[in-house]
PDB file of C-alpha atoms in Angstrom:
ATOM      1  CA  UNK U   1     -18.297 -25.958  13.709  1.00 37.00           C
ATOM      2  CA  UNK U   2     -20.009 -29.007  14.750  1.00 34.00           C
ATOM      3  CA  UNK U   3     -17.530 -31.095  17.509  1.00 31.00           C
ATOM      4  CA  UNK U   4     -17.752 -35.059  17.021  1.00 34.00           C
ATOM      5  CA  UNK U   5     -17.194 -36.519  20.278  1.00 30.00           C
ATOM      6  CA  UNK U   6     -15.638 -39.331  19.084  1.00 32.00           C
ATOM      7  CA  UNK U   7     -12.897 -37.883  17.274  1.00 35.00           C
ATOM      8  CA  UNK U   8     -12.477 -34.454  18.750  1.00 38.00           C
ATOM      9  CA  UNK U   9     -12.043 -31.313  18.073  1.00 39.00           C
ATOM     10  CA  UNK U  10      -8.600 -29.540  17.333  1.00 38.00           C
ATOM     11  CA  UNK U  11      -8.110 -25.797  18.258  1.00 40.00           C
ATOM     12  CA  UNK U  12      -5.241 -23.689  19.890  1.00 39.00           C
ATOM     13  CA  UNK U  13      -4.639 -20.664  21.849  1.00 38.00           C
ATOM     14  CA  UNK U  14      -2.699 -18.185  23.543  1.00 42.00           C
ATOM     15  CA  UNK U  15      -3.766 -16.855  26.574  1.00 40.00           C
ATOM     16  CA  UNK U  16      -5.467 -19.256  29.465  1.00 39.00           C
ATOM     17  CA  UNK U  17      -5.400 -19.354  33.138  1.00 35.00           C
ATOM     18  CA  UNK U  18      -3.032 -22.190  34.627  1.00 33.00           C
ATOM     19  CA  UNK U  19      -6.999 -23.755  36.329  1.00 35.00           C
ATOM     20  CA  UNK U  20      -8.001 -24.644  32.438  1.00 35.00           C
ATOM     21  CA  UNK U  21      -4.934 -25.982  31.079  1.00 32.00           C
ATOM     22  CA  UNK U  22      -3.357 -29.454  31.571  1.00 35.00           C
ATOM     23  CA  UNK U  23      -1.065 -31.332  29.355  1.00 35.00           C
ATOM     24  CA  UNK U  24      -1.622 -33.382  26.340  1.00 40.00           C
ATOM     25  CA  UNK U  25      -0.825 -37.130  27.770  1.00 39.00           C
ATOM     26  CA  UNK U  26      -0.921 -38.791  24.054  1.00 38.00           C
ATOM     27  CA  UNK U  27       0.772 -35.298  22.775  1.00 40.00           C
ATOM     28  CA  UNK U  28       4.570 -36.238  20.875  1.00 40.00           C
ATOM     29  CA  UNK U  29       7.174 -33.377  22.115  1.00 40.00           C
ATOM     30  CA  UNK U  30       8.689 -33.799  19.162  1.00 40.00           C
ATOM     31  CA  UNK U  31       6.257 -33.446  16.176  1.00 39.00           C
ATOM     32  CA  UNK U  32       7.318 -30.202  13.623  1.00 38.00           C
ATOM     33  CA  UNK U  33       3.839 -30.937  12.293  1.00 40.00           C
ATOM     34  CA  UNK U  34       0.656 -29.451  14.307  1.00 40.00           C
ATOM     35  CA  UNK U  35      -1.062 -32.354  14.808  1.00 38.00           C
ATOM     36  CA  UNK U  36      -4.265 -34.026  16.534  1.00 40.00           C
ATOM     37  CA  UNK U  37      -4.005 -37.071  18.180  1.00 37.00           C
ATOM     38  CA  UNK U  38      -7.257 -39.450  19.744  1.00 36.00           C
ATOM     39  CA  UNK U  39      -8.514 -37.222  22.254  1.00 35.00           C
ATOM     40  CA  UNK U  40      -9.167 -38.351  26.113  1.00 32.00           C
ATOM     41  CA  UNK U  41     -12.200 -37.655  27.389  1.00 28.00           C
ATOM     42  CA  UNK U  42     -12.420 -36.786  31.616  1.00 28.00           C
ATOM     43  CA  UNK U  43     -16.203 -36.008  32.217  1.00 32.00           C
ATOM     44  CA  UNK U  44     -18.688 -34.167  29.942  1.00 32.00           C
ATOM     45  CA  UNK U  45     -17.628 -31.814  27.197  1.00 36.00           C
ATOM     46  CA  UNK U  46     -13.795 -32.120  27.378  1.00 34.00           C
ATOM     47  CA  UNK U  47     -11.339 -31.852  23.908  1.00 43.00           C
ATOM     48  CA  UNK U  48      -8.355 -32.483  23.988  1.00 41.00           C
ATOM     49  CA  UNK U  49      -6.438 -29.937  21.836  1.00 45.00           C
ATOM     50  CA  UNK U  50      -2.660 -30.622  20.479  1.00 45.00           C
ATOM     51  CA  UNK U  51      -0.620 -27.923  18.880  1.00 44.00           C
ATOM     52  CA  UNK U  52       3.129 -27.779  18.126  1.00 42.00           C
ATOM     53  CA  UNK U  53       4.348 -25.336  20.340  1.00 38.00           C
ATOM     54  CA  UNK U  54       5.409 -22.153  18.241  1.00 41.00           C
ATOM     55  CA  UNK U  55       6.126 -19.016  19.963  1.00 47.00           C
ATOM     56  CA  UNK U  56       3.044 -18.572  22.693  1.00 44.00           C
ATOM     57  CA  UNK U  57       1.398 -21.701  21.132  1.00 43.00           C
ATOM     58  CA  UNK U  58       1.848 -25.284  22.863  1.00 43.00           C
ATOM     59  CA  UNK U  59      -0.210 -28.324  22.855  1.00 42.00           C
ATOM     60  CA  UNK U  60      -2.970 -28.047  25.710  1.00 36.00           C
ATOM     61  CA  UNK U  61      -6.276 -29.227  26.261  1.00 39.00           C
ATOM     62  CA  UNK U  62      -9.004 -26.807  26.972  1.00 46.00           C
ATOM     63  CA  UNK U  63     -12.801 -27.191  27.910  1.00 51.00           C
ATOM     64  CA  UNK U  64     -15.084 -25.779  25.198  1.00 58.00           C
ATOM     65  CA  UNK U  65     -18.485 -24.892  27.171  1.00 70.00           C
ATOM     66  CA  UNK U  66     -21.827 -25.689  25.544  1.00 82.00           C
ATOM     67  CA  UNK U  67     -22.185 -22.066  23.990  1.00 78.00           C
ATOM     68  CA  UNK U  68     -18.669 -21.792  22.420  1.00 74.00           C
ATOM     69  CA  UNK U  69     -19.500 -25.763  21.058  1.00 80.00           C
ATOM     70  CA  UNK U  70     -23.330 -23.984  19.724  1.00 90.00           C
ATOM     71  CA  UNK U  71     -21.582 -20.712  18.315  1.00 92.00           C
ATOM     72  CA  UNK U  72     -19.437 -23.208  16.284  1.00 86.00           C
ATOM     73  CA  UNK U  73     -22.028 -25.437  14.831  1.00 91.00           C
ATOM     74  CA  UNK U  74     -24.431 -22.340  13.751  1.00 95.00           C
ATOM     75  CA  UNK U  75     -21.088 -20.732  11.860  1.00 95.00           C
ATOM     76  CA  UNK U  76     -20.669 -23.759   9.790  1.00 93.00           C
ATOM     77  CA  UNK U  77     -24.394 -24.519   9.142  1.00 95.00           C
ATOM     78  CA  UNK U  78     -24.361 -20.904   7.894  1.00 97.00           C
ATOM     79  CA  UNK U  79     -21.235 -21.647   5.921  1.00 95.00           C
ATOM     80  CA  UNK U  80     -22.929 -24.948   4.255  1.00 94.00           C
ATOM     81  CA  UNK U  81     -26.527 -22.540   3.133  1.00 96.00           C
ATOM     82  CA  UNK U  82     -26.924 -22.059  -0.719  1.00 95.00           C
ATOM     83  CA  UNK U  83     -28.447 -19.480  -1.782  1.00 95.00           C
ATOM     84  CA  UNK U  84     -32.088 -20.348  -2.901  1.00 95.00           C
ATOM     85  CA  UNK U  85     -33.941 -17.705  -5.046  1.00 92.00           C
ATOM     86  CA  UNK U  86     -37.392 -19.767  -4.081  1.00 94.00           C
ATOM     87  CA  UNK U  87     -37.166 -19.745  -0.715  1.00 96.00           C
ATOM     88  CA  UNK U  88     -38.777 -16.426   0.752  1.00 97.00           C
ATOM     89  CA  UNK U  89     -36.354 -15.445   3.416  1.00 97.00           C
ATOM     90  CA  UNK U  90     -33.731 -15.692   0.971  1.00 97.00           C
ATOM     91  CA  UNK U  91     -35.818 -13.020  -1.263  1.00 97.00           C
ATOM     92  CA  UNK U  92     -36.413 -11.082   1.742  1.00 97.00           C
ATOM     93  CA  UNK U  93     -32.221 -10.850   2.729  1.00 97.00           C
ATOM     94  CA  UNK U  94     -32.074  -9.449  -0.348  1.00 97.00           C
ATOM     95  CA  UNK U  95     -34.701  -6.517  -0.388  1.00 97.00           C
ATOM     96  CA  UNK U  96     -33.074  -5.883   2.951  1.00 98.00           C
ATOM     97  CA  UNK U  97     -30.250  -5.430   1.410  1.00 98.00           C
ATOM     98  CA  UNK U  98     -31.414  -3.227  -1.375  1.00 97.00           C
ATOM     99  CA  UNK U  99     -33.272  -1.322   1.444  1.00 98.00           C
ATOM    100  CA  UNK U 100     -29.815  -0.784   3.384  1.00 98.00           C
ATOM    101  CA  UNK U 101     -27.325   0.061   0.789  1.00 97.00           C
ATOM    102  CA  UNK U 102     -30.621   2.498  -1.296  1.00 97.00           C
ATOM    103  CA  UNK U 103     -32.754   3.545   1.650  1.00 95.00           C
ATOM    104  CA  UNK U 104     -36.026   5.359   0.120  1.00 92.00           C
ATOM    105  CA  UNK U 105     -35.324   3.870  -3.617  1.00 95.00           C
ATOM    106  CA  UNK U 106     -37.561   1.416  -5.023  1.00 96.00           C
ATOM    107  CA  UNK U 107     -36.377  -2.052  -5.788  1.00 96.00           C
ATOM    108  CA  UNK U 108     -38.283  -2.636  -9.035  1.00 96.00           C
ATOM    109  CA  UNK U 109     -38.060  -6.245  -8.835  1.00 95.00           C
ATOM    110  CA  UNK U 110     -35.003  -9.762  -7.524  1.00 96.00           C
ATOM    111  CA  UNK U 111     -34.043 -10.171 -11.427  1.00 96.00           C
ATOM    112  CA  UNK U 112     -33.634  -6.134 -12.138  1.00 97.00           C
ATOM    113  CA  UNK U 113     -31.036  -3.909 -13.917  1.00 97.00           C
ATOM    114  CA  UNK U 114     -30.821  -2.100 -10.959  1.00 97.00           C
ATOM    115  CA  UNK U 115     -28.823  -4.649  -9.156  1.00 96.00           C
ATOM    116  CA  UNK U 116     -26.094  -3.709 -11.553  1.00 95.00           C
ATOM    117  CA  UNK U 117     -25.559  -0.644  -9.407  1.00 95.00           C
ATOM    118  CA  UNK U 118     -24.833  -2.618  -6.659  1.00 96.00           C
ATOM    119  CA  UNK U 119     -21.641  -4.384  -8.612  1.00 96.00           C
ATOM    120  CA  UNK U 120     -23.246  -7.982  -8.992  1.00 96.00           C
ATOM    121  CA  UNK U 121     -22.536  -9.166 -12.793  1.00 93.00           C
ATOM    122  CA  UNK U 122     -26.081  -9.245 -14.237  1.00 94.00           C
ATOM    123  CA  UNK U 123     -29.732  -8.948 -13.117  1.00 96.00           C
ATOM    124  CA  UNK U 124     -29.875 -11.769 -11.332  1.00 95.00           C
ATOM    125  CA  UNK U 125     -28.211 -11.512  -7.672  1.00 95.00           C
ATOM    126  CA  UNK U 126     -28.782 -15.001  -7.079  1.00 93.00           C
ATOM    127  CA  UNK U 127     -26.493 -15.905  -9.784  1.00 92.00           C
ATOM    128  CA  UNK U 128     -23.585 -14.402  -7.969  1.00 94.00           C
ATOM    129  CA  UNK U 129     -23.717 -16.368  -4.935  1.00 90.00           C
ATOM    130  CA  UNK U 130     -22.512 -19.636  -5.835  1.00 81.00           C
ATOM    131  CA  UNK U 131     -18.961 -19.466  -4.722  1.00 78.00           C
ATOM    132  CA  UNK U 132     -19.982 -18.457  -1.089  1.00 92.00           C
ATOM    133  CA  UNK U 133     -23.816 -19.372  -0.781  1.00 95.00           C
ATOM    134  CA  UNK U 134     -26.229 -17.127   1.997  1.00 97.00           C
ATOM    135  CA  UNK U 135     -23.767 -16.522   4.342  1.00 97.00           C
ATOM    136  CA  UNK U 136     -21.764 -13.788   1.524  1.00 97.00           C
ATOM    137  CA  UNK U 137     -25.459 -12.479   1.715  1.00 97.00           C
ATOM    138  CA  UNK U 138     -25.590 -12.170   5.594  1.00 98.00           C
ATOM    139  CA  UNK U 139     -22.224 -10.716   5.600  1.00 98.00           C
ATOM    140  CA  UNK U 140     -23.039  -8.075   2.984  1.00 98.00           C
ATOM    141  CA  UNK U 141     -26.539  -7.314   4.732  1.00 98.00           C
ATOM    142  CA  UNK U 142     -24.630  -6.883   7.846  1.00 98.00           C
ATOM    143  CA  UNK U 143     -21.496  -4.405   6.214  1.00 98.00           C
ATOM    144  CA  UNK U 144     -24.215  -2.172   5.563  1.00 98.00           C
ATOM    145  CA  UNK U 145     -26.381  -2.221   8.759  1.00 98.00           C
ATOM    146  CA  UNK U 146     -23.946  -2.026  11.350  1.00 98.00           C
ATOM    147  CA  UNK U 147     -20.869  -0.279   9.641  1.00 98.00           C
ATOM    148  CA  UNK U 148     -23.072   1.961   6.886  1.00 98.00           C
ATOM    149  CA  UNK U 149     -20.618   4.673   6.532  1.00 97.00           C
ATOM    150  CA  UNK U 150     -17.832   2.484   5.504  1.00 98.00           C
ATOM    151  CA  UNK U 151     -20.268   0.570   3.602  1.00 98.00           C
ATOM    152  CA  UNK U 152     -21.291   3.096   1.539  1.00 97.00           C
ATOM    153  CA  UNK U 153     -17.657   4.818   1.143  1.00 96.00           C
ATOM    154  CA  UNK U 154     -17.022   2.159  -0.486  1.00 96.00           C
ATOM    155  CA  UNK U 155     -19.816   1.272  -2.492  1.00 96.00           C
ATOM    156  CA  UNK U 156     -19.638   4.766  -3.796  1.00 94.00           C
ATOM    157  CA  UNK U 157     -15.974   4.363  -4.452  1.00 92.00           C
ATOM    158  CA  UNK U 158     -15.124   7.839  -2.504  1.00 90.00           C
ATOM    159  CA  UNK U 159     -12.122   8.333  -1.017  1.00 84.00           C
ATOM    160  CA  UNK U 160      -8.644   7.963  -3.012  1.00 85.00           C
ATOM    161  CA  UNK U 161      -7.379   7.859  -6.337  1.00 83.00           C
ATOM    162  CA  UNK U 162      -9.729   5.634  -8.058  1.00 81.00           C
ATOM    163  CA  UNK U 163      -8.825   3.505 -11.045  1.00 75.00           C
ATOM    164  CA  UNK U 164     -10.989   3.322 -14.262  1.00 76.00           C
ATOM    165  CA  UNK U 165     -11.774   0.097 -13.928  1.00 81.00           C
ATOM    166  CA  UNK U 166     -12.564  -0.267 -10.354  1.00 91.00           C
ATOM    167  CA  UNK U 167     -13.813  -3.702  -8.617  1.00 94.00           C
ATOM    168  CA  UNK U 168     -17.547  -4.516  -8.650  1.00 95.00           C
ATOM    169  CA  UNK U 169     -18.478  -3.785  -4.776  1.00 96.00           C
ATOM    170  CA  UNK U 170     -21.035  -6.597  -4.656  1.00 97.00           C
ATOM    171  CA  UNK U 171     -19.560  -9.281  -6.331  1.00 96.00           C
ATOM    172  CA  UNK U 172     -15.851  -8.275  -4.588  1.00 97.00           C
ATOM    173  CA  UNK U 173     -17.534  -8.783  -1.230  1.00 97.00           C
ATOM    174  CA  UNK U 174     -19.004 -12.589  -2.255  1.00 97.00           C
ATOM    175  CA  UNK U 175     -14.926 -13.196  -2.766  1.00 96.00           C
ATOM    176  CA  UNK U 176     -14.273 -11.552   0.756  1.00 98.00           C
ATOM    177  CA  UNK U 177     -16.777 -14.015   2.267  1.00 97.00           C
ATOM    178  CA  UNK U 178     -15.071 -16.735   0.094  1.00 96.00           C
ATOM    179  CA  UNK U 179     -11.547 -15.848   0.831  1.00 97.00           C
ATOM    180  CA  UNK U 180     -12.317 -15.542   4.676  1.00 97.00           C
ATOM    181  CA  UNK U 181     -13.692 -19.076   4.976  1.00 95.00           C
ATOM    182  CA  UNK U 182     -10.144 -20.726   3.634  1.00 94.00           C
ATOM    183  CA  UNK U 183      -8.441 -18.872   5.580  1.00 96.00           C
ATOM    184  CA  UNK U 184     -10.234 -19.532   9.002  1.00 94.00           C
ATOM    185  CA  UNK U 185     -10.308 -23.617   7.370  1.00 89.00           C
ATOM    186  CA  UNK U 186     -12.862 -24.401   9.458  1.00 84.00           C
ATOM    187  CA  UNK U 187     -14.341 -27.674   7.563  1.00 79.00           C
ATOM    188  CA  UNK U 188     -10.665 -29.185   7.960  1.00 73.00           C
ATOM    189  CA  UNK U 189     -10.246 -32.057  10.230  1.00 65.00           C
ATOM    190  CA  UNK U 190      -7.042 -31.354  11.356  1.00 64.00           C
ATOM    191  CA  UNK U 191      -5.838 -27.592  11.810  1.00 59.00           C
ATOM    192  CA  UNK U 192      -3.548 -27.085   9.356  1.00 69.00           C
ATOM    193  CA  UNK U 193      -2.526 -22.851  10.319  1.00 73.00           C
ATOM    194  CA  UNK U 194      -2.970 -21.294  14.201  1.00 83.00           C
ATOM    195  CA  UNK U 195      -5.476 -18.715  12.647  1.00 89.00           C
ATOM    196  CA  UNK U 196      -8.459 -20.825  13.023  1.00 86.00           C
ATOM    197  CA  UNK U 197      -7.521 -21.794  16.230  1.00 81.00           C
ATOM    198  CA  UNK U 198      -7.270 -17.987  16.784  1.00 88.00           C
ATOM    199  CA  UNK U 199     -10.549 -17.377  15.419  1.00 91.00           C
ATOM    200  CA  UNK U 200     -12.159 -19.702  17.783  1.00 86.00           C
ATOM    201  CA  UNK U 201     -11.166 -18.282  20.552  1.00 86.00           C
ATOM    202  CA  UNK U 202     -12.804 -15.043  19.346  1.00 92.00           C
ATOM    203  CA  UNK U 203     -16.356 -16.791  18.094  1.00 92.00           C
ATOM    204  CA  UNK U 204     -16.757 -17.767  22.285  1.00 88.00           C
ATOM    205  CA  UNK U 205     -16.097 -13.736  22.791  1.00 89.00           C
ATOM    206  CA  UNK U 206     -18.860 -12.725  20.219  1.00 94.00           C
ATOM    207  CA  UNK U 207     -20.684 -14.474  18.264  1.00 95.00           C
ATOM    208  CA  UNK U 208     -21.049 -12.175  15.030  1.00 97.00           C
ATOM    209  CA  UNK U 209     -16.847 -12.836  14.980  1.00 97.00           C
ATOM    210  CA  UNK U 210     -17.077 -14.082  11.260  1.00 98.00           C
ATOM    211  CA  UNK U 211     -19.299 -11.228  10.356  1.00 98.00           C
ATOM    212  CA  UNK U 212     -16.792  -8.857  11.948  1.00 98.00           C
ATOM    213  CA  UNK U 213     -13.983  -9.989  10.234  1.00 98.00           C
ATOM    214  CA  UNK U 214     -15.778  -9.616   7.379  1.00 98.00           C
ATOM    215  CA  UNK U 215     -16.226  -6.085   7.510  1.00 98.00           C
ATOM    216  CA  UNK U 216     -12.667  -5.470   9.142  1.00 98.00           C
ATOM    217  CA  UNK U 217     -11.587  -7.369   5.409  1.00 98.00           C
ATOM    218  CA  UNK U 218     -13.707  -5.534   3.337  1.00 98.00           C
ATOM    219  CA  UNK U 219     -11.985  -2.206   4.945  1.00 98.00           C
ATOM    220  CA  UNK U 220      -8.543  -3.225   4.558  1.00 98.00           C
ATOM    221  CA  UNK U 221      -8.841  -5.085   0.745  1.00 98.00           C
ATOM    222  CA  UNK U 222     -10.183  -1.429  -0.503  1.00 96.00           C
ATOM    223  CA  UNK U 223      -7.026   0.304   1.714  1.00 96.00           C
ATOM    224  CA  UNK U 224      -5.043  -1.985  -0.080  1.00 96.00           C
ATOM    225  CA  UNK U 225      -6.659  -1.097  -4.036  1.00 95.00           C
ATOM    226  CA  UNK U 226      -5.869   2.364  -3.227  1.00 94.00           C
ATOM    227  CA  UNK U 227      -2.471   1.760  -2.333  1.00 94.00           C
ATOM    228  CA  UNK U 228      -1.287  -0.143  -5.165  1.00 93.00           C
ATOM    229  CA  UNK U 229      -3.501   1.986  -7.475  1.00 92.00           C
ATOM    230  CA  UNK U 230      -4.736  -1.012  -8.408  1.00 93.00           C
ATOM    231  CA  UNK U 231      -6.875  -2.041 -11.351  1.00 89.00           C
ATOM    232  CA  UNK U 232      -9.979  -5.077 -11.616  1.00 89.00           C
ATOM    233  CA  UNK U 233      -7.402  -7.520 -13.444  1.00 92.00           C
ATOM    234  CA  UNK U 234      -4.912  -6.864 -10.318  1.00 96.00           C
ATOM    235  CA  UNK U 235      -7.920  -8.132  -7.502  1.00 96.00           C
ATOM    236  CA  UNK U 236      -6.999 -11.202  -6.458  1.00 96.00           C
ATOM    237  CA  UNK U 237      -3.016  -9.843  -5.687  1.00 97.00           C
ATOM    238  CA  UNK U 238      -5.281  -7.398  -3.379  1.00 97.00           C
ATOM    239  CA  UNK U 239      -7.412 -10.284  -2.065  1.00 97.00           C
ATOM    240  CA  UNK U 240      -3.901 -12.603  -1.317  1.00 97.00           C
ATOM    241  CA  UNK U 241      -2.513  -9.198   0.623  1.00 98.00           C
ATOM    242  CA  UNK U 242      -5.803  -8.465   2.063  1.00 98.00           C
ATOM    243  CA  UNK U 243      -5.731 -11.986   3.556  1.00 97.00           C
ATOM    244  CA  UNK U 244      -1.860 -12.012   4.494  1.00 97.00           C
ATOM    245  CA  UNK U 245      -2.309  -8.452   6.623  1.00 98.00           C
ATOM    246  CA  UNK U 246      -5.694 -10.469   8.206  1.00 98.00           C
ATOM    247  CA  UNK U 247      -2.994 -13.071   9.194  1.00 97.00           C
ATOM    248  CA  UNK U 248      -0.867 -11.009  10.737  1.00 96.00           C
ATOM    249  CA  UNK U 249      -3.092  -8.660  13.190  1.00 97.00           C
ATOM    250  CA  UNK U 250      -4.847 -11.787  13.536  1.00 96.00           C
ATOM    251  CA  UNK U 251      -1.933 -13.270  15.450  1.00 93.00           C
ATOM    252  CA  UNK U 252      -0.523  -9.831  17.251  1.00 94.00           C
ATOM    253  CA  UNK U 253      -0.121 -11.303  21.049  1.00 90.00           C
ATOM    254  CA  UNK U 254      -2.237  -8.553  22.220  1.00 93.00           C
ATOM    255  CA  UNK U 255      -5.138  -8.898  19.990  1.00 95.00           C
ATOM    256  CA  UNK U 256      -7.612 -11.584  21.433  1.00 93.00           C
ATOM    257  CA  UNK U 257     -10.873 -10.126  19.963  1.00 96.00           C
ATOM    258  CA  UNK U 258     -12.070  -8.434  16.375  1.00 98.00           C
ATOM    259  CA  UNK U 259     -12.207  -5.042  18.216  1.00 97.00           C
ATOM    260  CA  UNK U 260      -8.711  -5.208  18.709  1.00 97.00           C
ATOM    261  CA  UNK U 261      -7.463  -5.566  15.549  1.00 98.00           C
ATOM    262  CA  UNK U 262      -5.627  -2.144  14.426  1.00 98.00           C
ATOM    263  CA  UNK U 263      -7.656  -2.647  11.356  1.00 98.00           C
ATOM    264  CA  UNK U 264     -10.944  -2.434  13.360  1.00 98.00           C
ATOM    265  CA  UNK U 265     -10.481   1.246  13.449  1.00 97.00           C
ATOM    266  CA  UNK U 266     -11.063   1.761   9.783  1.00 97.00           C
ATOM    267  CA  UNK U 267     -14.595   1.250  10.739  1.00 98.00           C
ATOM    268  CA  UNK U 268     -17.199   3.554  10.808  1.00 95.00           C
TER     269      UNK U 268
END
């Protein structure tokens, strides 16, 4: 996320050492609303941070350090790419990801039947990628490289009792992508829930943290199908309880990185 000096930058967390914390001065004790007020700047690189204190949570003002403030702004340029079927590393994320979900099978052209396989909607990829833009892409392309067991488990649709009209694996992973980015709210001005504070406290541990996520989703949303033996008209109930158990381990006190979340182990 790119930080505007001038206005600040609003995030929250749980765990800090007493050396980086000191108190909001312009913070109001008695706000119910987590709020930001005009931030106070002491020296280069300081935000000031308010948060209505709920459970571990208080208003505090942290340092973010030139790296966590660079991981931020490359996530949200990569959130604002379309997808562009001209421009030829575009075409190239996409043979790589026919390449890593079909190793040794022939890609017999961008606009192709083939893709059909894959679960977009037509022959056309590209098409598909509207909602979400490259990024749904990169995630995808990274499912399959760095998790390609669980990748293809559930391309494949093993595991389970299946329904007969099971979700299309491509196009269900675009509305992952989608579904992740309101959740984390990270275009918002003002934090409006603690989990995108939450999540930026994990982007400064790693910086593939979205991408993570994204695979840790992708995991539990199919748990989920099998569960409710759901059906394609019943996805976005799935997606909503996908997101909601995301929430939750996302906020467990003990979980301050991706790895940690008990969902993480569903991964392979």
């Amino acid at each position: 996320m790119s930080l505007d000096r001038t206005q600040g930058s609003c995030v929250a967390i749980r765990t800090l050492s007493p050396s980086s914390i000191s108190r909001c001065a312009h913070a109001s004790a008695s706000s119910d609303d987590a709020t930001c007020g005009t931030p106070t700047w002491i020296g280069k690189g300081l935000t000031c941070v308010c948060f209505k204190r709920k459970g571990a949570y208080e208003r505090i003002c942290i340092n973010l350090t030139p790296q966590q403030e660079e991981r931020l702004r490359r996530l949200k340029h990569r959130m604002k790419v379309y997808f562009d079927g001209t421009r030829s590393d575009h075409q190239e994320a996409l043979r790589a990801l026919w390449s890593a979900t079909y190793p040794g099978q022939e890609l017999h052209g961008l606009i192709s039947d083939q893709w059909k396989e894959m679960g977009w909607q037509g022959r056309d990829p590209s098409t598909d990628f509207r909602g979400a833009g490259f990024i749904s892409l990169e995630n995808l392309l990274f499912f399959a490289k760095t998790f390609s067991t669980s990748f293809q488990r559930l391309l494949q649709k093993q595991g389970g009792k299946r329904a007969a009209w099971e979700y299309p694996f491509a196009v269900a992973g675009v509305n992952i992508t989608f579904m992740i980015m309101q959740m984390l709210d990270l275009d918002a001005t003002k934090p409006r829930t603690f989990i995108r504070a939450v999540f930026l406290q994990m982007l400064s541990e790693n910086e593939w943290a979205f991408d993570l996520l994204y695979c840790v989703a992708f995991v539990v949303m199919d748990k989920q199908w099998l569960e409710r033996n759901a059906t394609y008209m019943e996805f976005n109930d799935v997606l909503k309880s996908t997101r909601a158990q995301l929430e939750k381990e996302l906020l467990m006190d003990d979980v301050l990185r991706i790895e940690e979340m008990p969902s993480y182990s569903l991964l392979c």
